[in-house]
Amino acid sequence: MTLSDLSIRRPVLAAVANLLIVVFGIAALFELPIRELPDIDTSVVSISTKYTGAAPKVVDTDITEIIEGAVSGIAGVKTISSESRRGQSRTTIEFEIGRNIDEAANDVRDAVGRVSGQLPDEADDPQVVKSDADADPVIRLAVTSDRMTTAELTDYADRFLVDRMATIDGVARLDVYGERPFAVRIWLDRRKLAARNLTVADVEAALRRNNVELPAGEIESDTRQLSVRLDSRIPTLDAFRNIVVDRIAGYPVRLSDVSRVVAGVEDDSTVVRNNGRDAIGMAVLRQSQANTIAISNAVRAEIEKIKPLLPEGMSIEIGSDDAIFVGASINEVVHALIISLILVVAVILVFLMSVRATLVPAVTIPVALIGCFLLINFLGFSINTLTLLALLLAIGLVVD
């Protein structure tokens, strides 16, 4: 007995079966992830290391080559690409398709951790993220204020905004642009240094001796245990100016004798403006296998939670959002799907001149399409341009 015979002989069973297909298909539709393309992103892990002031060749020799050697033996590595430029090293590792991104990132962290002791002391700790170092941001944000300077904006963003955005599910990292972190700037006078037979290295050594924080052991008693640390960090500009660089004939040579010490910012080479106002830019980068639309929705929801907590005069605006383009692409295909369904039913009605005969495809096509959502969800696929185009082509097959 064929399915059509069973449906004719037992119409109630056929109606109930179709109703169940529609109900479960609609339920599956709301659970399906939405993407522009199928989820075939490879697992990509990037390692970034800052080595302020180092030339590209030094960065390549002292950092990049060591990290490359450490990660080359990880299982499932497809390609390794590196970039060494002034003050920064970047290594991008692409794994074979199917490699779990979390396991890959953990393997990379373990490999980097084993060689971190070989890196220069002046270099920052390597940062391992689950994304391509050269990937484009999913969404860009601009933080502006009518009452705060850029340095104050930077301080607020670092303390209250960056961590909240970076911990959103699917976000690999948050890049900040145009920031102005506070720093003490020391402008050395080479003539004064030469007159006292001092070098830049002497000044650097004096700063390192006098501006440190180190563990100093523990104090234990019968009832308590206390950690002791040596904190000789310099708290004020005057304290910096009074640092003794060297002694000549028993007289101290202070930092203020050979330089000009001022309060400033760490780097002012990058400027971000939003609608003509100084701003702090934040770029959200997704993990290599994360959903662009889901991240965009999560970021927008987080912004709505943050807005009531912002100081007066401060605002967060969205500069660009890739999810808008992805959503527009999906909507265009959905519109084409609806139009094709209407045209198919209209053509059948015109040529058959029978409302009863037209009702068959008019009911069958939507039921078949909705039932496909249940199958798509069961197979672990997503709603994307290709699956919707497949449904578009399937309309003609259903009519046939």
Short mmCIF file of C-alpha atoms in Angstrom, two decimals:
data_model
loop_
_atom_site.label_atom_id
_atom_site.label_comp_id
_atom_site.label_asym_id
_atom_site.label_seq_id
_atom_site.Cartn_x
_atom_site.Cartn_y
_atom_site.Cartn_z
CA MET A 1 0.00 0.00 0.00
CA THR A 2 1.45 3.35 -1.07
CA LEU A 3 1.39 6.51 0.98
CA SER A 4 -1.17 8.09 -1.34
CA ASP A 5 -3.51 5.08 -0.97
CA LEU A 6 -3.20 5.22 2.80
CA SER A 7 -3.98 8.95 2.81
CA ILE A 8 -7.09 8.45 0.68
CA ARG A 9 -8.42 5.55 2.73
CA ARG A 10 -7.67 7.16 6.07
CA PRO A 11 -8.09 10.95 5.62
CA VAL A 12 -8.13 11.66 9.35
CA LEU A 13 -4.73 10.03 9.77
CA ALA A 14 -3.38 12.02 6.81
CA ALA A 15 -4.74 15.29 8.23
CA VAL A 16 -3.27 14.62 11.66
CA ALA A 17 0.10 13.65 10.14
CA ASN A 18 0.21 16.86 8.10
CA LEU A 19 -0.79 18.89 11.15
CA LEU A 20 2.02 17.32 13.18
CA ILE A 21 4.50 18.04 10.40
CA VAL A 22 3.45 21.70 10.39
CA VAL A 23 3.56 22.06 14.19
CA PHE A 24 6.95 20.38 14.64
CA GLY A 25 8.33 22.11 11.54
CA ILE A 26 7.41 25.55 12.88
CA ALA A 27 8.90 24.66 16.28
CA ALA A 28 12.11 23.54 14.56
CA LEU A 29 12.22 26.76 12.52
CA PHE A 30 12.53 28.89 15.66
CA GLU A 31 15.43 26.76 16.88
CA LEU A 32 17.43 26.90 13.65
CA PRO A 33 20.49 29.17 13.59
CA ILE A 34 20.59 31.79 10.82
CA ARG A 35 23.79 32.26 8.85
CA GLU A 36 24.76 33.75 5.52
CA LEU A 37 26.52 30.55 4.40
CA PRO A 38 26.68 26.98 5.73
CA ASP A 39 28.75 26.34 8.84
CA ILE A 40 31.95 25.21 7.15
CA ASP A 41 34.31 27.64 8.88
CA THR A 42 37.63 26.06 9.68
CA SER A 43 39.05 26.25 13.18
CA VAL A 44 41.43 29.21 13.31
CA VAL A 45 43.48 30.21 16.35
CA SER A 46 45.66 33.33 16.49
CA ILE A 47 48.54 34.24 18.79
CA SER A 48 49.40 37.92 19.31
CA THR A 49 52.45 39.10 21.25
CA LYS A 50 53.47 42.70 21.87
CA TYR A 51 57.14 43.62 22.14
CA THR A 52 57.09 47.39 22.37
CA GLY A 53 59.89 49.17 20.53
CA ALA A 54 61.43 46.06 18.97
CA ALA A 55 62.34 46.07 15.27
CA PRO A 56 60.58 43.58 12.96
CA LYS A 57 63.72 41.44 12.63
CA VAL A 58 64.13 41.25 16.40
CA VAL A 59 60.45 40.36 16.83
CA ASP A 60 60.78 37.63 14.21
CA THR A 61 63.89 36.11 15.80
CA ASP A 62 63.02 36.42 19.49
CA ILE A 63 59.26 35.72 19.36
CA THR A 64 57.77 34.56 16.06
CA GLU A 65 60.21 31.76 15.33
CA ILE A 66 59.92 30.40 18.87
CA ILE A 67 56.12 30.37 18.76
CA GLU A 68 56.07 28.81 15.29
CA GLY A 69 58.30 26.00 16.48
CA ALA A 70 56.10 25.40 19.52
CA VAL A 71 52.81 25.10 17.61
CA SER A 72 54.10 23.23 14.56
CA GLY A 73 53.78 19.88 16.31
CA ILE A 74 50.11 20.25 17.29
CA ALA A 75 47.83 17.60 15.77
CA GLY A 76 45.51 18.64 12.96
CA VAL A 77 47.37 21.78 11.89
CA LYS A 78 46.70 22.66 8.25
CA THR A 79 48.64 25.91 7.79
CA ILE A 80 50.69 28.29 9.92
CA SER A 81 51.18 31.90 8.85
CA SER A 82 53.07 34.57 10.76
CA GLU A 83 53.66 38.29 10.60
CA SER A 84 56.41 40.18 12.40
CA ARG A 85 56.27 43.95 12.48
CA ARG A 86 57.55 46.68 14.74
CA GLY A 87 56.50 45.89 18.27
CA GLN A 88 54.18 43.01 17.47
CA SER A 89 54.15 39.36 16.40
CA ARG A 90 51.10 37.56 15.00
CA THR A 91 50.82 33.86 14.27
CA THR A 92 47.67 32.38 12.73
CA ILE A 93 47.06 28.63 12.83
CA GLU A 94 44.42 27.03 10.61
CA PHE A 95 43.31 23.53 11.56
CA GLU A 96 41.73 20.80 9.47
CA ILE A 97 37.95 20.92 8.98
CA GLY A 98 36.21 19.15 11.83
CA ARG A 99 38.80 20.05 14.47
CA ASN A 100 37.03 21.27 17.60
CA ILE A 101 37.86 24.95 18.08
CA ASP A 102 37.99 24.77 21.89
CA GLU A 103 40.31 21.77 21.90
CA ALA A 104 42.51 23.43 19.28
CA ALA A 105 42.77 26.63 21.34
CA ASN A 106 43.67 24.65 24.47
CA ASP A 107 46.40 22.78 22.59
CA VAL A 108 47.81 26.08 21.33
CA ARG A 109 47.77 27.61 24.82
CA ASP A 110 49.62 24.60 26.20
CA ALA A 111 52.24 24.78 23.45
CA VAL A 112 52.76 28.52 23.91
CA GLY A 113 52.93 28.14 27.68
CA ARG A 114 55.80 25.68 27.37
CA VAL A 115 57.96 28.21 25.51
CA SER A 116 56.84 31.42 27.22
CA GLY A 117 59.97 31.34 29.38
CA GLN A 118 62.10 31.62 26.24
CA LEU A 119 60.51 34.92 25.21
CA PRO A 120 62.10 38.27 26.14
CA ASP A 121 61.21 39.60 29.59
CA GLU A 122 60.17 42.92 28.04
CA ALA A 123 57.56 41.24 25.81
CA ASP A 124 53.94 40.94 26.93
CA ASP A 125 52.43 37.52 27.50
CA PRO A 126 51.16 35.95 24.24
CA GLN A 127 47.41 36.28 23.73
CA VAL A 128 45.64 33.25 22.22
CA VAL A 129 42.23 33.87 20.64
CA LYS A 130 39.87 31.68 18.63
CA SER A 131 39.76 33.80 15.50
CA ASP A 132 41.81 34.91 12.52
CA ALA A 133 44.10 37.80 13.47
CA ASP A 134 43.20 39.51 10.17
CA ALA A 135 39.45 38.83 10.38
CA ASP A 136 37.03 41.70 9.85
CA PRO A 137 34.99 42.83 12.85
CA VAL A 138 31.37 41.71 13.06
CA ILE A 139 30.25 44.97 14.61
CA ARG A 140 31.97 48.29 15.32
CA LEU A 141 31.06 50.55 18.23
CA ALA A 142 31.87 54.17 19.07
CA VAL A 143 31.93 55.53 22.61
CA THR A 144 31.62 59.31 22.88
CA SER A 145 31.06 61.84 25.65
CA ASP A 146 30.29 65.54 25.89
CA ARG A 147 31.94 65.86 29.29
CA MET A 148 34.93 63.50 29.27
CA THR A 149 38.30 63.75 27.61
CA THR A 150 39.56 60.90 25.45
CA ALA A 151 41.83 59.75 28.28
CA GLU A 152 38.88 59.63 30.68
CA LEU A 153 36.82 57.76 28.07
CA THR A 154 39.65 55.25 27.73
CA ASP A 155 39.78 54.67 31.47
CA TYR A 156 36.01 54.18 31.69
CA ALA A 157 35.90 51.84 28.69
CA ASP A 158 38.75 49.70 30.03
CA ARG A 159 37.14 49.35 33.45
CA PHE A 160 33.46 48.95 32.58
CA LEU A 161 32.86 48.19 28.89
CA VAL A 162 35.61 46.05 27.38
CA ASP A 163 35.20 43.05 29.67
CA ARG A 164 31.41 43.01 29.32
CA MET A 165 31.62 42.97 25.54
CA ALA A 166 34.52 40.50 25.37
CA THR A 167 32.68 37.89 27.46
CA ILE A 168 29.68 37.67 25.12
CA ASP A 169 29.27 34.14 23.79
CA GLY A 170 30.98 33.74 20.41
CA VAL A 171 33.20 36.83 20.72
CA ALA A 172 36.89 36.05 20.20
CA ARG A 173 38.29 39.41 21.22
CA LEU A 174 37.54 43.11 21.39
CA ASP A 175 39.94 45.51 19.69
CA VAL A 176 40.00 49.09 20.99
CA TYR A 177 41.04 51.98 18.74
CA GLY A 178 41.82 55.58 19.52
CA GLU A 179 42.39 54.86 23.20
CA ARG A 180 44.51 57.16 25.34
CA PRO A 181 45.78 55.21 28.37
CA PHE A 182 47.54 57.34 30.97
CA ALA A 183 51.32 57.21 30.99
CA VAL A 184 54.26 59.15 32.38
CA ARG A 185 56.31 60.46 29.47
CA ILE A 186 60.01 61.10 29.96
CA TRP A 187 61.69 63.35 27.38
CA LEU A 188 65.43 62.83 27.67
CA ASP A 189 67.90 65.61 26.95
CA ARG A 190 70.84 64.00 25.15
CA ARG A 191 73.16 66.93 25.87
CA LYS A 192 72.54 66.69 29.62
CA LEU A 193 73.01 62.92 29.46
CA ALA A 194 76.31 63.29 27.60
CA ALA A 195 77.54 65.95 30.03
CA ARG A 196 77.06 63.49 32.90
CA ASN A 197 78.38 60.51 30.91
CA LEU A 198 75.00 58.75 31.11
CA THR A 199 73.08 56.74 28.51
CA VAL A 200 69.46 55.82 27.87
CA ALA A 201 70.21 52.37 29.28
CA ASP A 202 71.24 53.97 32.59
CA VAL A 203 67.90 55.77 32.80
CA GLU A 204 66.02 52.59 31.93
CA ALA A 205 67.87 50.63 34.60
CA ALA A 206 67.08 53.28 37.22
CA LEU A 207 63.40 53.16 36.34
CA ARG A 208 63.35 49.38 36.61
CA ARG A 209 65.07 49.46 40.01
CA ASN A 210 62.70 52.01 41.49
CA ASN A 211 59.35 51.08 39.94
CA VAL A 212 58.72 47.40 40.72
CA GLU A 213 56.22 45.19 42.49
CA LEU A 214 57.54 41.81 43.62
CA PRO A 215 56.41 39.00 45.94
CA ALA A 216 58.40 38.99 49.18
CA GLY A 217 57.32 35.69 50.70
CA GLU A 218 54.84 34.88 53.44
CA ILE A 219 54.38 35.42 57.17
CA GLU A 220 52.87 32.48 59.00
CA SER A 221 51.56 32.07 62.53
CA ASP A 222 49.46 29.47 64.29
CA THR A 223 46.21 31.10 63.19
CA ARG A 224 46.88 32.98 59.99
CA GLN A 225 49.00 33.22 56.88
CA LEU A 226 49.87 36.54 55.24
CA SER A 227 51.35 37.20 51.83
CA VAL A 228 54.05 39.84 51.67
CA ARG A 229 54.83 41.85 48.58
CA LEU A 230 57.36 44.55 47.81
CA ASP A 231 55.57 47.50 46.25
CA SER A 232 57.93 50.27 45.20
CA ARG A 233 55.86 51.55 42.33
CA ILE A 234 56.19 55.28 41.88
CA PRO A 235 52.87 57.02 42.60
CA THR A 236 53.41 60.65 41.48
CA LEU A 237 55.19 62.74 38.88
CA ASP A 238 57.38 64.36 41.54
CA ALA A 239 58.49 60.93 42.69
CA PHE A 240 59.49 60.12 39.11
CA ARG A 241 61.42 63.36 38.84
CA ASN A 242 63.33 62.56 42.04
CA ILE A 243 64.53 59.12 40.92
CA VAL A 244 68.30 58.92 41.31
CA VAL A 245 69.81 57.78 38.02
CA ASP A 246 73.45 57.81 39.20
CA ARG A 247 75.85 59.52 41.57
CA ILE A 248 78.73 61.70 40.42
CA ALA A 249 81.33 62.66 43.01
CA GLY A 250 78.86 61.72 45.71
CA TYR A 251 76.10 63.97 44.35
CA PRO A 252 72.89 62.37 43.06
CA VAL A 253 71.87 62.86 39.45
CA ARG A 254 68.10 62.86 39.42
CA LEU A 255 65.82 62.11 36.49
CA SER A 256 64.69 65.73 36.40
CA ASP A 257 68.32 66.79 35.85
CA VAL A 258 68.54 65.00 32.50
CA SER A 259 64.93 64.96 31.27
CA ARG A 260 61.51 66.51 31.29
CA VAL A 261 58.87 64.38 33.05
CA VAL A 262 55.23 65.09 32.17
CA ALA A 263 51.87 63.37 32.46
CA GLY A 264 50.58 62.20 29.10
CA VAL A 265 49.14 59.29 27.19
CA GLU A 266 50.77 56.09 26.09
CA ASP A 267 50.08 56.56 22.38
CA ASP A 268 48.31 59.31 20.46
CA SER A 269 49.07 58.15 16.91
CA THR A 270 45.51 56.91 16.27
CA VAL A 271 42.45 59.14 16.25
CA VAL A 272 38.85 57.93 16.09
CA ARG A 273 35.97 60.31 15.39
CA ASN A 274 32.25 59.67 15.34
CA ASN A 275 30.06 62.36 13.78
CA GLY A 276 32.86 64.88 14.23
CA ARG A 277 33.52 64.10 17.90
CA ASP A 278 36.49 62.35 19.48
CA ALA A 279 35.58 58.78 20.31
CA ILE A 280 36.88 55.42 21.46
CA GLY A 281 36.31 52.75 18.82
CA MET A 282 35.61 49.12 19.72
CA ALA A 283 35.62 46.32 17.15
CA VAL A 284 33.99 42.99 18.02
CA LEU A 285 35.62 39.99 16.33
CA ARG A 286 33.84 36.65 16.29
CA GLN A 287 35.27 33.23 16.93
CA SER A 288 36.00 31.32 13.74
CA GLN A 289 32.90 29.12 14.10
CA ALA A 290 30.53 31.61 15.71
CA ASN A 291 27.26 32.95 14.28
CA THR A 292 27.43 36.54 13.04
CA ILE A 293 23.73 37.30 13.57
CA ALA A 294 23.70 35.76 17.06
CA ILE A 295 26.71 37.85 18.10
CA SER A 296 25.15 41.01 16.71
CA ASN A 297 21.92 40.40 18.61
CA ALA A 298 23.84 39.66 21.81
CA VAL A 299 25.95 42.81 21.47
CA ARG A 300 22.88 44.96 20.85
CA ALA A 301 21.15 43.44 23.88
CA GLU A 302 24.22 44.11 26.03
CA ILE A 303 24.35 47.73 24.83
CA GLU A 304 20.74 48.23 25.91
CA LYS A 305 21.67 46.95 29.38
CA ILE A 306 24.71 49.24 29.57
CA LYS A 307 23.07 52.48 28.39
CA PRO A 308 21.16 53.22 31.64
CA LEU A 309 24.42 52.80 33.60
CA LEU A 310 26.50 55.23 31.52
CA PRO A 311 27.60 58.56 33.02
CA GLU A 312 25.70 61.62 31.91
CA GLY A 313 26.75 62.78 28.46
CA MET A 314 28.25 59.43 27.39
CA SER A 315 26.77 57.35 24.59
CA ILE A 316 27.51 54.11 22.71
CA GLU A 317 26.63 53.99 19.03
CA ILE A 318 26.89 51.24 16.43
CA GLY A 319 29.07 52.28 13.52
CA SER A 320 28.70 49.20 11.34
CA ASP A 321 27.12 45.76 11.63
CA ASP A 322 27.79 42.87 9.25
CA ALA A 323 24.65 41.13 10.50
CA ILE A 324 22.55 43.72 8.66
CA PHE A 325 23.98 42.57 5.33
CA VAL A 326 23.57 38.90 6.28
CA GLY A 327 19.97 39.46 7.34
CA ALA A 328 19.23 41.38 4.13
CA SER A 329 20.62 38.51 2.03
CA ILE A 330 18.46 35.98 3.86
CA ASN A 331 15.38 38.20 3.52
CA GLU A 332 15.87 38.53 -0.23
CA VAL A 333 15.91 34.76 -0.64
CA VAL A 334 12.84 34.41 1.60
CA HIS A 335 10.98 36.98 -0.52
CA ALA A 336 11.94 35.07 -3.66
CA LEU A 337 10.67 31.87 -2.04
CA ILE A 338 7.30 33.43 -1.23
CA ILE A 339 6.96 34.99 -4.69
CA SER A 340 7.79 31.69 -6.39
CA LEU A 341 5.17 29.91 -4.29
CA ILE A 342 2.53 32.46 -5.26
CA LEU A 343 3.49 32.31 -8.95
CA VAL A 344 3.39 28.50 -9.02
CA VAL A 345 -0.11 28.44 -7.52
CA ALA A 346 -1.26 31.23 -9.87
CA VAL A 347 0.08 29.46 -12.98
CA ILE A 348 -1.65 26.20 -12.00
CA LEU A 349 -4.91 28.06 -11.44
CA VAL A 350 -4.69 29.85 -14.81
CA PHE A 351 -3.95 26.74 -16.85
CA LEU A 352 -6.16 24.22 -15.04
CA MET A 353 -9.00 26.66 -14.40
CA SER A 354 -9.93 24.61 -11.32
CA VAL A 355 -9.85 25.89 -7.78
CA ARG A 356 -10.05 22.35 -6.41
CA ALA A 357 -7.02 21.19 -8.40
CA THR A 358 -5.13 24.32 -7.37
CA LEU A 359 -5.74 23.69 -3.68
CA VAL A 360 -3.64 20.52 -3.82
CA PRO A 361 -0.27 22.24 -4.53
CA ALA A 362 -1.35 25.31 -2.53
CA VAL A 363 -1.56 23.12 0.58
CA THR A 364 1.11 20.56 -0.28
CA ILE A 365 3.94 23.01 -1.00
CA PRO A 366 3.79 24.88 2.36
CA VAL A 367 3.47 21.60 4.28
CA ALA A 368 6.48 20.15 2.45
CA LEU A 369 8.58 23.28 3.01
CA ILE A 370 7.70 23.48 6.70
CA GLY A 371 8.49 19.78 7.08
CA CYS A 372 11.93 20.46 5.62
CA PHE A 373 12.73 22.71 8.58
CA LEU A 374 12.25 19.72 10.89
CA LEU A 375 14.69 17.67 8.82
CA ILE A 376 17.19 20.55 8.61
CA ASN A 377 17.13 20.90 12.39
CA PHE A 378 17.53 17.14 12.88
CA LEU A 379 20.61 17.08 10.62
CA GLY A 380 22.20 20.02 12.45
CA PHE A 381 22.11 22.40 9.48
CA SER A 382 21.20 26.09 9.52
CA ILE A 383 18.98 28.50 7.64
CA ASN A 384 21.30 30.09 5.11
CA THR A 385 21.36 31.25 1.52
CA LEU A 386 22.08 27.78 0.12
CA THR A 387 19.41 25.92 2.10
CA LEU A 388 16.81 28.52 1.14
CA LEU A 389 17.82 28.29 -2.53
CA ALA A 390 17.43 24.52 -2.27
CA LEU A 391 13.90 24.99 -0.93
CA LEU A 392 13.25 27.41 -3.77
CA LEU A 393 14.20 24.75 -6.32
CA ALA A 394 12.21 22.12 -4.43
CA ILE A 395 8.95 23.98 -5.06
CA GLY A 396 9.02 22.93 -8.69
CA LEU A 397 9.80 19.34 -7.76
CA VAL A 398 6.86 19.21 -5.34
CA VAL A 399 4.49 20.45 -8.06
CA ASP A 400 5.79 17.84 -10.50
#
